[in-house]
Amino acid sequence: MQDSNSALEQLFATDGPLSTRLEQFSPRHEQVAMAKAVAAAVLSDETLVVEAGTGIGKTLGYLIPVLQLGKRALISTGTRALQDQLFQRDLPLAVAAVDQPIRAALLKGRGNYLCHYRLERTLEAGRFETRQTADLLQRLRIWAGRTHSGDLADFPDEAVPGRVQPMVTSTADNCLNQDCPFYSDCFVMKARREAQDADVVVVNHHLLMADWAIREGGFGEVLPSVDVHVLDEAHQLPEIAGRFFGMVLSGRQLSDLGRDVRLEQLREAGDAGHLADLASELERASADLRLALGDDCRDAWARLPRESNAPQAALDLLAVIYALVQALEPQAPRGTGLESCYRRMQAVHADLQRFLHGGDADADADYVRWVETVGTGYRLRLTPLDVAGPFTAGRARNPGSWIFTSATLSVRDQFDHFTNRLGLQDAQTCRFDSPFDYRSNALLYVPDGIPTPSEAGFIDAYLDRALEVLKISGGRAFMLFTSHRALQMAAQRLRAERVEPLLVQGDANPQRLLDQFRERGNAVLLGTQSFWEGVDVRGPALSCVMIDRLPFGSPGDPVLQARIDWFREQGRNPFADLQLPDAVISLRQGVGRLIRGPEDRGLLVVGDHRLLTKSYGRVFRESLPPVPLTRDPAAVADFFS
Ligand code: SF4
C-alpha cells in the first residue's frame, strides 16, 4: 500500500507525468486523497462510495490508481457523450501518464452499431418514405464497407435520424446471432470481442444494467469479467437500474415486429399470406391501444379512469399476438428470419401476459405497473419498487472491487440514502469537497415576496424577480425548471419582454443550444432535465443559475406514488427517506452547473422560499456548497458590480 501511495503521489506531483501532459494541471490534495482511497479499495477488493466535488478531477482520481495497479477494469458512466469523452480524452491521458501497455475498448449498446443484416433487409424491401432516406441507406452501405467500428456516431455525413435507426440497427430481440449470414463481419460482435480482450472497457450504465438484466434471465454474457468496476455519475444508477430490472413493452417494438413478419414472410414463406394479414391486425390492435390511452398519459395501470377502453384494447392486442404465435410456429422452420420472428412474438406475448395478469417473477417482488404515451407511441412498464435486491445480485455475480463515484451522492454529508437504494450497506464511504472558493465567488439569492409554489401567482411573481436579476446580470443565465409547463410559461413571458438572446429547450437539440449559449456570451437558456446535470459551461457566459422551485418529484408520477405507498407499508417516512433526499440530490446537480472552474463567479437564485422557511429547508442548505445567502436585491447588484 505504501508503494502504491508513493507512486500515486509521484504521478500527481507538480513535476509528474500528468503535469507535463495537461496544460492547466495543478496538484490538488483532494484528488490525490481520492486516488489513494480508490487504490486501497481496489487492493482489498472492497466497495467504495466516493463523492468528489466539482473541480477535484475525479475521472483521473480513479483512472490513475486503477491503471497504475495494472487491474482489469470496467468503467461505466452516465451517458454515451460522457463515455466518448472519457475514452477519447481522459483514458489516453491516464494511460500515457502511467506508461504501461494497456488495451482499452469502448463498448456501447447494440443500437449504436450498424447491423448489416437489417440494412440489407431494409434495402431489399425497397419501400422508402423519401428519396433522402433511400440515398442515406445507400451511403450507409458504402460506409459499412470502410468503417472499423460501425458506430453510427462515426458516420461522417450526418446524424442518422431516429426514424431510420431501427432500420439499420439490431435489437436483442431481432438479432440472429450465430444464424446471421453476416455474423463474421458483425460490428456488434466485433466490439464485444474487443471488449473481451481489453484491459479497460468503457461502457455506460444503460449497457451495464441491460447486461445484468440479460444475465438474470439466464442468457449469455456480453461484458467481460474484471477485477475492478468503476461506476461514475453513480447518482443516476437507482433510476436507470429500475428501468432495466423491470419490463417494458412498446408500441414501436410491436410495429417493428409486425413489419419484420411481413418482410420475412415474403422472403421465406411466400405462400403464407395469412401471416401478413395477421401482422396488419397486430399493427391495428396496437394503434387501437394507443388511441384508448390518450395523449400525455403517465398513469398506474390500476388507476386508469373507469371509462378507459385501454384494458379491453390491451386484451384484444394480447389475443392478436397469441394468434400470431400460433400462426408462426409451423412456419418458423422455413427460415432464420421467421424463426427469429416466432421467438420474438413468444417473448412479447409473455411480456404482455405478465403485464396484464402477473407472472412468476411478480410473486416475490414488488412492481408498479404503469403506462406512458410519448408522441404517437406508448410503453407498458413494470418497474421494481426497490432495486437493492437485483442490484446486489448483479454485484454478487461480478466479484472484485466496486467504486461508486459522483459529485452528488450525499445528503448532509450522509450516504445512507444512496447506499440503501442500491444495497451497498457494506461500502466504505468518503467525501472530498470541491476546491473552489464558493464563499468568495458565489452568492445565493432567495427573493422576497414570491408565493409558495403551490399558490396561484407563483410563476408570475418568480418571473418578475427573475427579470430583475437578468437585467443586472446582463443575461448569462440558465433558468432551470422542474416542469415543462413552467418552462413554457417562462418562454412566453421572456419573449414578450424581448429578452435576447433567448434559447429554449426544444427549439433545437440540446448540444446546439449549448453551443449557441457559449458563442453568444450573454444568452439566457431555459431548460428542464436535459440541462439540470452533465452540462459544463465555464467562464462568464454562465454567471447565473436560476431554479424556480425545490425539485421534489411530481406526486402524480406513478412510480413515485407507488414508492411512497410502499415506504408507508414498511412503516418508513416517504418524505424524509425518499422525496427529500431525491430532491436534495437534484438541487445539488442543478447548482453544480454554476461554478465550473477556479475563476468562475456566479449567482444562484432559488425562487422557492421554503428553502428558508420550512424545517426541511435546512437539509437542502446544509447539503449545498458554502455559498453566502441574501434576500436583498441590492446585494445582487453589488455582486455583479
Ligand atoms: S449478428 Fe445480429 S447485429 Fe450482427 S449483423 Fe447479424 S443480425 Fe445484425
XYZ file of C-alpha atoms and ligand atoms in Angstrom:
649
model
C 0.000 0.000 0.000
C 2.868 2.306 0.918
C 4.470 1.711 -2.517
C 1.209 2.362 -4.271
C 0.654 5.632 -2.378
C 4.155 6.880 -3.196
C 3.657 6.009 -6.848
C 0.362 7.913 -6.883
C 1.926 10.960 -5.261
C 4.588 10.908 -7.947
C 2.016 10.616 -10.746
C 0.035 13.608 -9.446
C 3.108 15.685 -8.477
C 3.926 19.151 -9.844
C 6.732 17.655 -11.912
C 4.917 14.351 -12.559
C 3.737 12.893 -15.872
C 0.243 14.414 -15.624
C 1.667 17.869 -15.133
C 3.750 17.609 -18.313
C 0.768 16.373 -20.334
C -2.016 18.588 -19.006
C -1.686 22.287 -19.713
C -3.717 23.513 -16.754
C -2.726 20.810 -14.297
C -2.165 21.801 -10.711
C -1.768 19.261 -7.911
C -4.804 19.013 -5.632
C -4.506 17.129 -2.407
C -8.207 16.093 -2.631
C -7.514 14.369 -5.948
C -4.511 12.504 -4.527
C -6.523 11.525 -1.442
C -9.297 10.209 -3.669
C -6.791 8.220 -5.753
C -5.350 6.670 -2.582
C -8.820 5.742 -1.317
C -9.599 4.100 -4.672
C -6.275 2.214 -4.624
C -6.963 0.941 -1.097
C -10.417 -0.326 -2.117
C -9.014 -1.995 -5.243
C -6.216 -3.728 -3.338
C -8.608 -5.108 -0.736
C -11.471 -5.977 -3.143
C -13.786 -3.640 -1.285
C -16.702 -1.431 -2.231
C -16.073 2.298 -2.020
C -18.602 5.099 -2.391
C -16.725 8.316 -3.008
C -18.174 11.767 -3.537
C -15.817 14.130 -5.339
C -16.953 17.754 -5.564
C -16.768 19.752 -8.797
C -13.199 20.566 -9.803
C -11.420 17.751 -7.985
C -10.701 15.876 -11.199
C -12.485 12.702 -10.191
C -12.041 10.929 -13.538
C -8.255 10.929 -13.206
C -8.778 10.402 -9.477
C -10.000 6.869 -10.214
C -8.385 6.123 -13.600
C -4.813 6.671 -12.442
C -4.874 4.269 -9.446
C -6.791 1.583 -11.364
C -4.337 1.677 -14.291
C -1.277 2.059 -12.106
C -2.208 -1.108 -10.198
C -2.474 -2.975 -13.517
C -6.010 -4.201 -12.834
C -8.529 -5.268 -15.429
C -11.323 -2.730 -15.192
C -14.777 -1.848 -16.381
C -15.609 1.859 -16.285
C -19.248 2.811 -16.628
C -20.590 6.325 -16.928
C -23.955 8.022 -17.296
C -24.295 8.864 -20.968
C -22.794 7.996 -24.341
C -21.400 11.532 -24.613
C -19.514 11.125 -21.313
C -18.417 7.665 -22.421
C -16.900 9.089 -25.639
C -15.239 11.910 -23.711
C -13.725 9.503 -21.202
C -12.496 7.128 -23.903
C -11.125 9.782 -26.245
C -9.718 12.304 -23.769
C -9.204 11.117 -20.178
C -8.246 7.492 -20.751
C -5.428 8.113 -23.296
C -4.022 10.747 -20.927
C -4.105 8.380 -17.948
C -2.584 5.531 -19.997
C 0.256 7.796 -21.141
C 0.819 9.010 -17.569
C 1.158 5.535 -16.031
C 3.251 4.485 -19.045
C 2.091 0.875 -19.233
C 0.857 -1.135 -22.236
C -2.906 -1.058 -21.725
C -5.516 -2.201 -24.242
C -8.693 -0.166 -23.997
C -12.068 -0.738 -25.645
C -15.234 1.295 -25.965
C -18.460 -0.672 -25.925
C -21.919 0.781 -26.480
C -25.370 -0.732 -26.687
C -26.148 -2.611 -29.908
C -28.495 0.150 -31.067
C -25.396 2.274 -31.777
C -23.852 -0.080 -34.331
C -24.831 -0.566 -37.932
C -26.356 -4.007 -38.481
C -25.513 -5.435 -41.919
C -28.499 -7.771 -41.843
C -31.070 -5.076 -41.022
C -29.603 -2.700 -43.585
C -29.699 -5.331 -46.344
C -33.255 -6.399 -45.452
C -34.381 -2.763 -45.487
C -32.760 -2.131 -48.878
C -34.231 -5.358 -50.202
C -37.764 -4.364 -49.120
C -37.188 -1.207 -51.164
C -40.088 0.945 -49.913
C -38.742 4.226 -48.516
C -40.645 7.227 -47.236
C -38.432 9.716 -49.028
C -35.708 9.873 -51.608
C -33.343 11.202 -48.902
C -33.888 8.038 -46.864
C -33.060 5.849 -49.873
C -29.943 7.926 -50.514
C -28.864 7.788 -46.862
C -29.246 3.999 -46.790
C -27.035 3.652 -49.866
C -24.372 5.868 -48.307
C -24.549 3.839 -45.090
C -23.967 0.692 -47.116
C -20.816 2.178 -48.697
C -19.616 3.407 -45.300
C -20.245 -0.062 -43.808
C -17.506 -1.381 -46.095
C -14.986 1.190 -44.845
C -15.636 1.737 -41.136
C -13.787 -0.221 -38.473
C -16.256 0.395 -35.656
C -19.659 0.543 -37.389
C -20.592 3.020 -34.623
C -23.202 5.337 -36.163
C -21.686 8.234 -34.207
C -18.655 7.857 -36.528
C -20.750 8.121 -39.735
C -19.211 11.257 -41.217
C -22.006 12.561 -43.473
C -24.782 13.397 -40.998
C -26.508 12.220 -37.833
C -28.652 9.181 -38.688
C -32.232 10.263 -37.856
C -34.133 8.431 -35.118
C -36.747 7.071 -37.554
C -34.006 5.472 -39.725
C -32.013 3.938 -36.870
C -34.319 0.936 -36.280
C -33.985 0.105 -39.996
C -30.210 -0.199 -39.778
C -29.522 -1.377 -36.214
C -30.435 -4.523 -34.329
C -32.131 -5.213 -31.009
C -31.564 -8.139 -28.657
C -34.934 -9.386 -29.958
C -34.266 -9.340 -33.676
C -30.535 -10.174 -33.832
C -29.957 -13.576 -35.446
C -26.636 -14.156 -33.641
C -24.788 -17.229 -34.984
C -27.531 -17.838 -37.561
C -26.832 -14.483 -39.179
C -25.209 -14.591 -42.641
C -23.153 -11.503 -41.640
C -22.033 -12.859 -38.278
C -18.303 -12.847 -39.064
C -18.415 -9.158 -40.141
C -20.863 -8.046 -37.460
C -19.879 -4.760 -35.771
C -21.681 -5.611 -32.524
C -19.852 -8.919 -32.226
C -16.545 -7.274 -33.136
C -16.964 -4.596 -30.451
C -17.808 -7.300 -27.914
C -14.763 -9.380 -28.877
C -12.544 -6.327 -28.477
C -14.099 -5.692 -25.065
C -13.416 -9.287 -24.025
C -9.728 -8.877 -24.945
C -9.239 -5.434 -23.383
C -7.675 -4.436 -20.060
C -10.049 -1.496 -19.656
C -13.561 -1.387 -21.090
C -15.610 1.804 -21.113
C -19.384 1.313 -21.097
C -22.429 3.279 -19.973
C -24.913 2.493 -17.211
C -27.658 1.566 -19.675
C -25.486 -1.113 -21.254
C -24.261 -2.362 -17.881
C -27.772 -2.696 -16.490
C -29.034 -4.286 -19.727
C -26.212 -6.824 -19.426
C -27.197 -7.631 -15.853
C -30.847 -7.939 -16.796
C -29.924 -10.382 -19.599
C -27.750 -12.459 -17.271
C -30.505 -12.511 -14.684
C -32.672 -14.112 -17.364
C -30.011 -16.789 -17.863
C -28.701 -15.693 -21.281
C -25.110 -15.319 -22.470
C -22.637 -12.775 -21.163
C -21.782 -9.599 -23.037
C -19.428 -7.757 -20.714
C -16.111 -9.267 -19.646
C -15.215 -10.315 -16.099
C -12.944 -7.739 -14.481
C -11.110 -7.029 -11.214
C -12.427 -3.501 -10.732
C -15.791 -1.908 -11.540
C -15.935 1.880 -11.511
C -19.370 3.465 -11.777
C -19.097 7.190 -12.421
C -22.129 9.523 -12.250
C -23.361 6.889 -9.825
C -26.241 9.046 -8.554
C -28.082 8.078 -11.771
C -27.893 4.353 -11.081
C -31.005 3.738 -8.951
C -33.257 5.233 -11.617
C -31.536 3.511 -14.558
C -31.454 0.173 -12.719
C -35.211 0.483 -12.107
C -35.796 0.690 -15.851
C -33.726 -2.397 -16.660
C -34.744 -4.681 -13.828
C -38.331 -4.179 -14.841
C -40.102 -4.878 -18.103
C -41.078 -2.623 -20.963
C -43.225 -3.327 -23.980
C -43.536 -0.522 -26.504
C -45.747 0.218 -29.472
C -42.545 0.689 -31.510
C -41.406 -2.841 -30.626
C -44.711 -4.228 -31.901
C -44.743 -2.211 -35.118
C -41.128 -3.293 -35.846
C -42.139 -6.876 -35.237
C -45.198 -6.578 -37.500
C -43.018 -5.128 -40.258
C -40.429 -7.901 -39.866
C -43.094 -10.618 -40.031
C -44.251 -9.186 -43.356
C -40.689 -8.921 -44.728
C -39.648 -12.410 -43.663
C -42.900 -13.955 -44.894
C -42.219 -12.537 -48.366
C -38.638 -13.844 -48.320
C -39.089 -17.219 -46.688
C -42.735 -18.292 -46.976
C -44.371 -16.639 -49.986
C -47.403 -18.952 -49.751
C -48.184 -17.967 -46.126
C -50.030 -14.713 -46.867
C -52.128 -15.102 -43.694
C -49.024 -14.053 -41.703
C -49.009 -10.666 -43.438
C -52.745 -10.277 -42.678
C -52.150 -11.045 -39.015
C -49.195 -8.621 -38.936
C -51.547 -5.887 -40.170
C -54.024 -6.866 -37.455
C -51.238 -6.567 -34.901
C -50.471 -3.034 -36.036
C -54.170 -2.135 -35.939
C -54.648 -3.552 -32.428
C -51.541 -1.732 -31.212
C -52.799 1.549 -32.728
C -56.190 0.984 -31.028
C -54.458 0.644 -27.661
C -52.544 3.871 -28.261
C -55.801 5.627 -29.116
C -57.500 4.283 -25.996
C -54.650 5.515 -23.780
C -54.981 9.104 -24.995
C -52.285 11.777 -25.157
C -49.935 12.732 -22.297
C -50.811 9.603 -20.367
C -48.494 8.649 -17.497
C -50.539 6.569 -15.096
C -50.532 3.474 -12.968
C -52.432 0.808 -14.948
C -54.729 0.213 -12.000
C -55.569 3.913 -11.847
C -56.697 4.403 -15.425
C -60.125 6.045 -15.489
C -63.049 3.607 -15.139
C -64.365 4.555 -18.558
C -60.992 3.912 -20.253
C -61.070 1.453 -23.159
C -57.369 0.684 -22.685
C -57.755 -2.545 -20.621
C -60.029 -4.078 -23.288
C -57.756 -2.831 -26.097
C -54.780 -4.479 -24.351
C -56.681 -7.783 -24.080
C -57.550 -7.582 -27.796
C -53.881 -6.946 -28.552
C -52.896 -9.968 -26.464
C -55.319 -12.131 -28.477
C -53.821 -10.987 -31.811
C -50.291 -11.638 -30.546
C -51.352 -15.115 -29.442
C -52.842 -15.789 -32.892
C -49.524 -14.750 -34.436
C -47.576 -17.062 -32.122
C -49.827 -19.918 -33.265
C -49.501 -18.969 -36.933
C -45.723 -18.519 -36.824
C -44.966 -21.796 -35.070
C -45.412 -24.081 -38.121
C -43.668 -21.544 -40.427
C -40.622 -20.934 -38.202
C -38.566 -23.906 -39.516
C -38.711 -22.453 -43.049
C -36.031 -19.809 -42.395
C -33.934 -17.989 -39.797
C -35.930 -14.773 -40.278
C -39.269 -16.408 -39.467
C -37.685 -18.418 -36.680
C -36.494 -15.141 -35.119
C -39.961 -13.556 -35.534
C -41.530 -16.570 -33.829
C -39.189 -16.255 -30.816
C -39.816 -12.518 -30.568
C -43.572 -12.992 -30.800
C -43.448 -15.548 -27.980
C -41.427 -13.082 -25.888
C -43.824 -10.150 -26.381
C -46.742 -12.467 -25.649
C -45.113 -13.480 -22.351
C -44.400 -9.822 -21.507
C -47.916 -8.594 -22.210
C -49.386 -11.573 -20.391
C -47.185 -10.743 -17.400
C -48.134 -7.071 -17.562
C -51.858 -7.792 -17.649
C -52.156 -10.873 -15.489
C -48.932 -11.110 -13.444
C -46.278 -13.797 -13.709
C -43.996 -15.901 -11.550
C -41.456 -13.136 -11.008
C -44.175 -10.928 -9.548
C -44.822 -13.320 -6.713
C -41.668 -12.375 -4.845
C -41.079 -8.814 -5.954
C -42.928 -5.539 -5.764
C -43.523 -3.889 -9.085
C -45.537 -0.941 -10.244
C -47.490 -1.462 -13.488
C -47.734 1.744 -15.390
C -48.165 3.152 -18.831
C -46.991 6.230 -20.685
C -47.673 7.699 -24.090
C -44.951 9.620 -25.894
C -45.917 11.276 -29.189
C -47.576 8.587 -31.273
C -46.032 5.779 -29.211
C -46.700 4.116 -25.881
C -44.864 1.981 -23.346
C -46.261 -0.533 -20.890
C -43.879 -0.843 -17.968
C -43.303 -2.977 -14.903
C -40.863 -1.163 -12.623
C -39.496 -2.628 -9.387
C -40.164 -0.516 -6.310
C -36.816 -1.493 -4.886
C -33.675 -2.172 -6.927
C -31.402 -3.074 -3.998
C -32.160 -6.809 -4.352
C -31.411 -7.240 -8.075
C -28.505 -4.796 -7.836
C -26.925 -6.802 -5.011
C -27.423 -9.995 -7.022
C -25.737 -8.343 -10.027
C -22.718 -7.374 -7.943
C -22.522 -10.840 -6.422
C -22.263 -12.325 -9.931
C -19.343 -9.969 -10.617
C -16.789 -10.288 -7.826
C -13.968 -7.765 -7.421
C -13.811 -4.247 -6.101
C -16.546 -1.693 -6.738
C -16.083 2.069 -6.865
C -19.177 4.301 -6.986
C -18.474 7.966 -7.572
C -20.216 11.229 -8.417
C -20.199 14.870 -7.345
C -23.585 14.370 -5.669
C -24.164 11.250 -3.603
C -24.576 12.517 -0.056
C -27.299 14.386 1.767
C -25.979 16.461 4.659
C -22.711 14.530 4.410
C -24.516 11.193 4.848
C -24.585 8.460 2.200
C -27.404 6.290 3.616
C -29.931 7.350 1.013
C -27.683 6.277 -1.863
C -26.263 3.136 -0.260
C -29.710 1.909 0.866
C -31.172 2.391 -2.611
C -28.527 0.110 -4.145
C -27.958 -2.280 -1.243
C -24.399 -1.034 -0.613
C -24.510 -1.138 3.168
C -21.116 -2.884 3.185
C -19.402 0.021 1.399
C -16.711 2.341 2.733
C -17.678 5.964 2.113
C -15.713 9.178 1.781
C -16.219 12.749 0.551
C -13.856 15.267 -0.957
C -15.148 18.826 -1.133
C -14.782 20.982 -4.194
C -11.589 23.055 -4.096
C -13.478 26.094 -5.469
C -13.959 29.140 -3.278
C -17.765 29.313 -3.070
C -17.684 31.793 -0.179
C -15.996 34.446 -2.310
C -17.133 33.507 -5.793
C -20.809 32.683 -5.374
C -23.967 34.138 -3.873
C -27.332 32.506 -3.142
C -30.325 34.809 -3.631
C -33.773 33.793 -2.387
C -36.055 36.691 -3.427
C -38.691 38.022 -1.057
C -42.378 38.289 -1.876
C -42.859 35.179 -4.024
C -45.799 32.931 -3.026
C -45.299 29.246 -2.227
C -45.003 27.232 -5.487
C -48.414 25.596 -4.959
C -50.139 29.007 -4.692
C -51.667 30.975 -7.537
C -49.396 33.646 -8.913
C -46.182 31.826 -8.041
C -44.719 31.596 -11.532
C -45.604 35.207 -12.438
C -44.035 36.542 -9.248
C -40.971 34.366 -9.769
C -40.559 35.622 -13.342
C -40.855 39.258 -12.150
C -37.886 38.698 -9.835
C -36.007 36.690 -12.448
C -36.340 39.514 -14.998
C -34.885 41.963 -12.470
C -31.904 39.671 -11.988
C -31.409 39.207 -15.743
C -31.182 42.982 -16.174
C -28.429 43.120 -13.565
C -26.522 40.076 -14.807
C -26.805 41.010 -18.492
C -28.356 37.634 -19.328
C -25.624 34.958 -18.976
C -28.091 32.707 -17.199
C -29.530 29.221 -17.079
C -33.144 29.183 -15.930
C -33.898 25.622 -14.831
C -37.452 24.397 -14.332
C -38.931 21.304 -12.774
C -41.817 21.129 -15.271
C -42.360 21.731 -18.988
C -45.417 23.790 -18.188
C -43.409 26.271 -16.110
C -40.749 26.369 -18.824
C -43.333 27.218 -21.494
C -44.858 29.970 -19.346
C -41.404 31.436 -18.784
C -40.563 31.266 -22.501
C -43.767 33.121 -23.362
C -43.138 35.830 -20.792
C -39.447 36.328 -21.646
C -40.265 36.553 -25.363
C -42.930 39.146 -24.615
C -40.361 41.093 -22.569
C -37.929 40.825 -25.515
C -35.209 39.066 -23.551
C -32.493 38.257 -26.092
C -30.681 36.080 -26.987
C -33.190 33.581 -25.618
C -32.611 29.849 -26.068
C -35.418 27.477 -25.158
C -35.153 23.728 -24.713
C -36.991 22.037 -27.562
C -36.212 24.776 -30.122
C -33.056 22.902 -31.176
C -31.183 19.850 -29.959
C -29.524 20.351 -26.547
C -25.959 20.329 -27.890
C -26.807 23.001 -30.482
C -28.420 25.169 -27.780
C -25.351 24.825 -25.582
C -23.013 25.752 -28.439
C -25.098 28.861 -29.117
C -25.145 29.706 -25.423
C -21.335 29.598 -25.281
C -20.926 31.528 -28.550
C -23.330 34.354 -27.681
C -21.839 35.020 -24.256
C -24.911 36.919 -22.976
C -27.730 34.453 -23.629
C -30.484 33.151 -21.373
C -31.197 29.446 -21.668
C -34.439 27.890 -20.430
C -34.312 24.169 -19.749
C -35.595 21.227 -17.752
C -33.965 17.841 -17.096
C -31.512 17.850 -20.041
C -29.724 20.884 -18.615
C -30.107 20.030 -14.954
C -26.966 17.873 -14.965
C -23.919 16.874 -17.018
C -23.622 20.337 -18.620
C -20.302 22.143 -18.406
C -20.158 25.856 -19.337
C -17.084 27.599 -17.967
C -16.419 31.323 -17.778
C -18.648 34.406 -17.656
C -21.139 33.157 -20.302
C -22.811 31.320 -17.412
C -22.866 33.619 -14.393
C -26.296 32.904 -13.034
C -28.303 29.732 -12.405
C -31.958 30.225 -11.503
C -34.120 27.437 -10.134
C -37.826 28.103 -9.830
C -38.692 25.650 -7.048
C -37.214 22.910 -4.911
C -37.087 19.907 -7.253
C -39.400 17.467 -5.480
C -40.625 14.676 -7.742
C -44.127 15.078 -9.112
C -46.653 13.366 -6.794
C -48.612 12.430 -9.950
C -45.726 10.262 -11.150
C -46.952 6.649 -10.930
C -43.577 5.212 -9.903
C -43.011 7.812 -7.193
C -46.583 7.381 -5.952
C -46.148 3.607 -5.737
C -42.820 4.015 -3.938
C -44.424 6.405 -1.435
C -47.158 3.829 -0.711
C -44.540 1.099 -0.419
C -42.469 3.128 2.077
C -45.613 3.710 4.156
C -46.437 0.000 4.145
C -42.987 -0.637 5.582
C -43.536 1.920 8.330
C -40.973 4.293 6.819
C -41.372 8.005 6.278
C -41.538 8.518 2.491
C -40.952 12.253 2.723
C -37.845 12.097 4.894
C -36.413 8.895 3.427
C -37.300 9.243 -0.248
C -38.711 12.524 -1.569
C -36.489 14.904 0.381
C -33.135 13.200 -0.314
C -34.011 12.768 -4.013
C -34.837 16.479 -4.236
C -31.618 17.429 -2.426
C -29.526 15.442 -4.920
C -31.391 17.076 -7.836
C -30.867 20.560 -6.420
C -27.187 19.850 -5.890
C -26.919 18.761 -9.535
C -28.600 21.962 -10.747
C -26.391 24.121 -8.531
C -23.358 22.223 -9.828
C -23.774 23.945 -13.225
C -22.760 27.321 -11.736
C -19.087 27.183 -10.731
C -17.052 25.039 -13.126
C -13.548 26.476 -12.705
C -11.428 28.302 -10.100
C -12.021 31.657 -11.828
C -15.807 31.262 -12.225
C -18.137 33.580 -10.296
C -21.857 33.052 -10.150
C -25.220 33.862 -8.632
C -27.629 31.118 -7.638
C -31.293 32.157 -7.500
C -33.856 29.874 -5.861
C -37.422 31.159 -6.203
C -38.796 28.830 -3.534
C -38.869 30.440 -0.069
C -39.363 27.013 1.537
C -35.579 26.725 1.313
C -35.519 29.190 4.243
C -38.925 28.920 5.860
C -39.522 25.168 6.178
C -37.677 22.971 8.642
C -36.592 20.657 5.815
C -35.066 23.675 4.014
C -32.153 23.229 6.366
C -31.416 19.809 4.860
C -31.085 21.432 1.416
C -28.956 24.295 2.700
C -26.627 22.051 4.642
C -26.129 19.858 1.577
C -25.143 22.743 -0.710
C -21.639 24.188 -1.018
C -20.954 27.017 1.479
C -22.493 29.850 -0.569
C -23.366 33.118 1.269
C -27.116 33.837 1.336
C -29.005 37.054 0.658
C -32.618 38.160 0.206
C -31.607 41.674 -0.750
C -31.624 42.629 -4.461
C -29.049 45.337 -3.716
C -26.582 42.603 -2.716
C -27.166 41.001 -6.115
C -26.331 44.281 -7.834
C -23.192 44.571 -5.677
C -22.176 41.044 -6.562
C -22.250 41.821 -10.285
C -20.738 45.268 -9.976
S -25.378 -10.827 -35.900
Fe -27.120 -9.572 -35.286
S -26.309 -7.485 -35.133
Fe -24.835 -8.693 -36.266
S -25.308 -8.309 -38.402
Fe -26.390 -10.175 -37.789
S -28.412 -9.515 -37.092
Fe -27.080 -7.727 -37.205
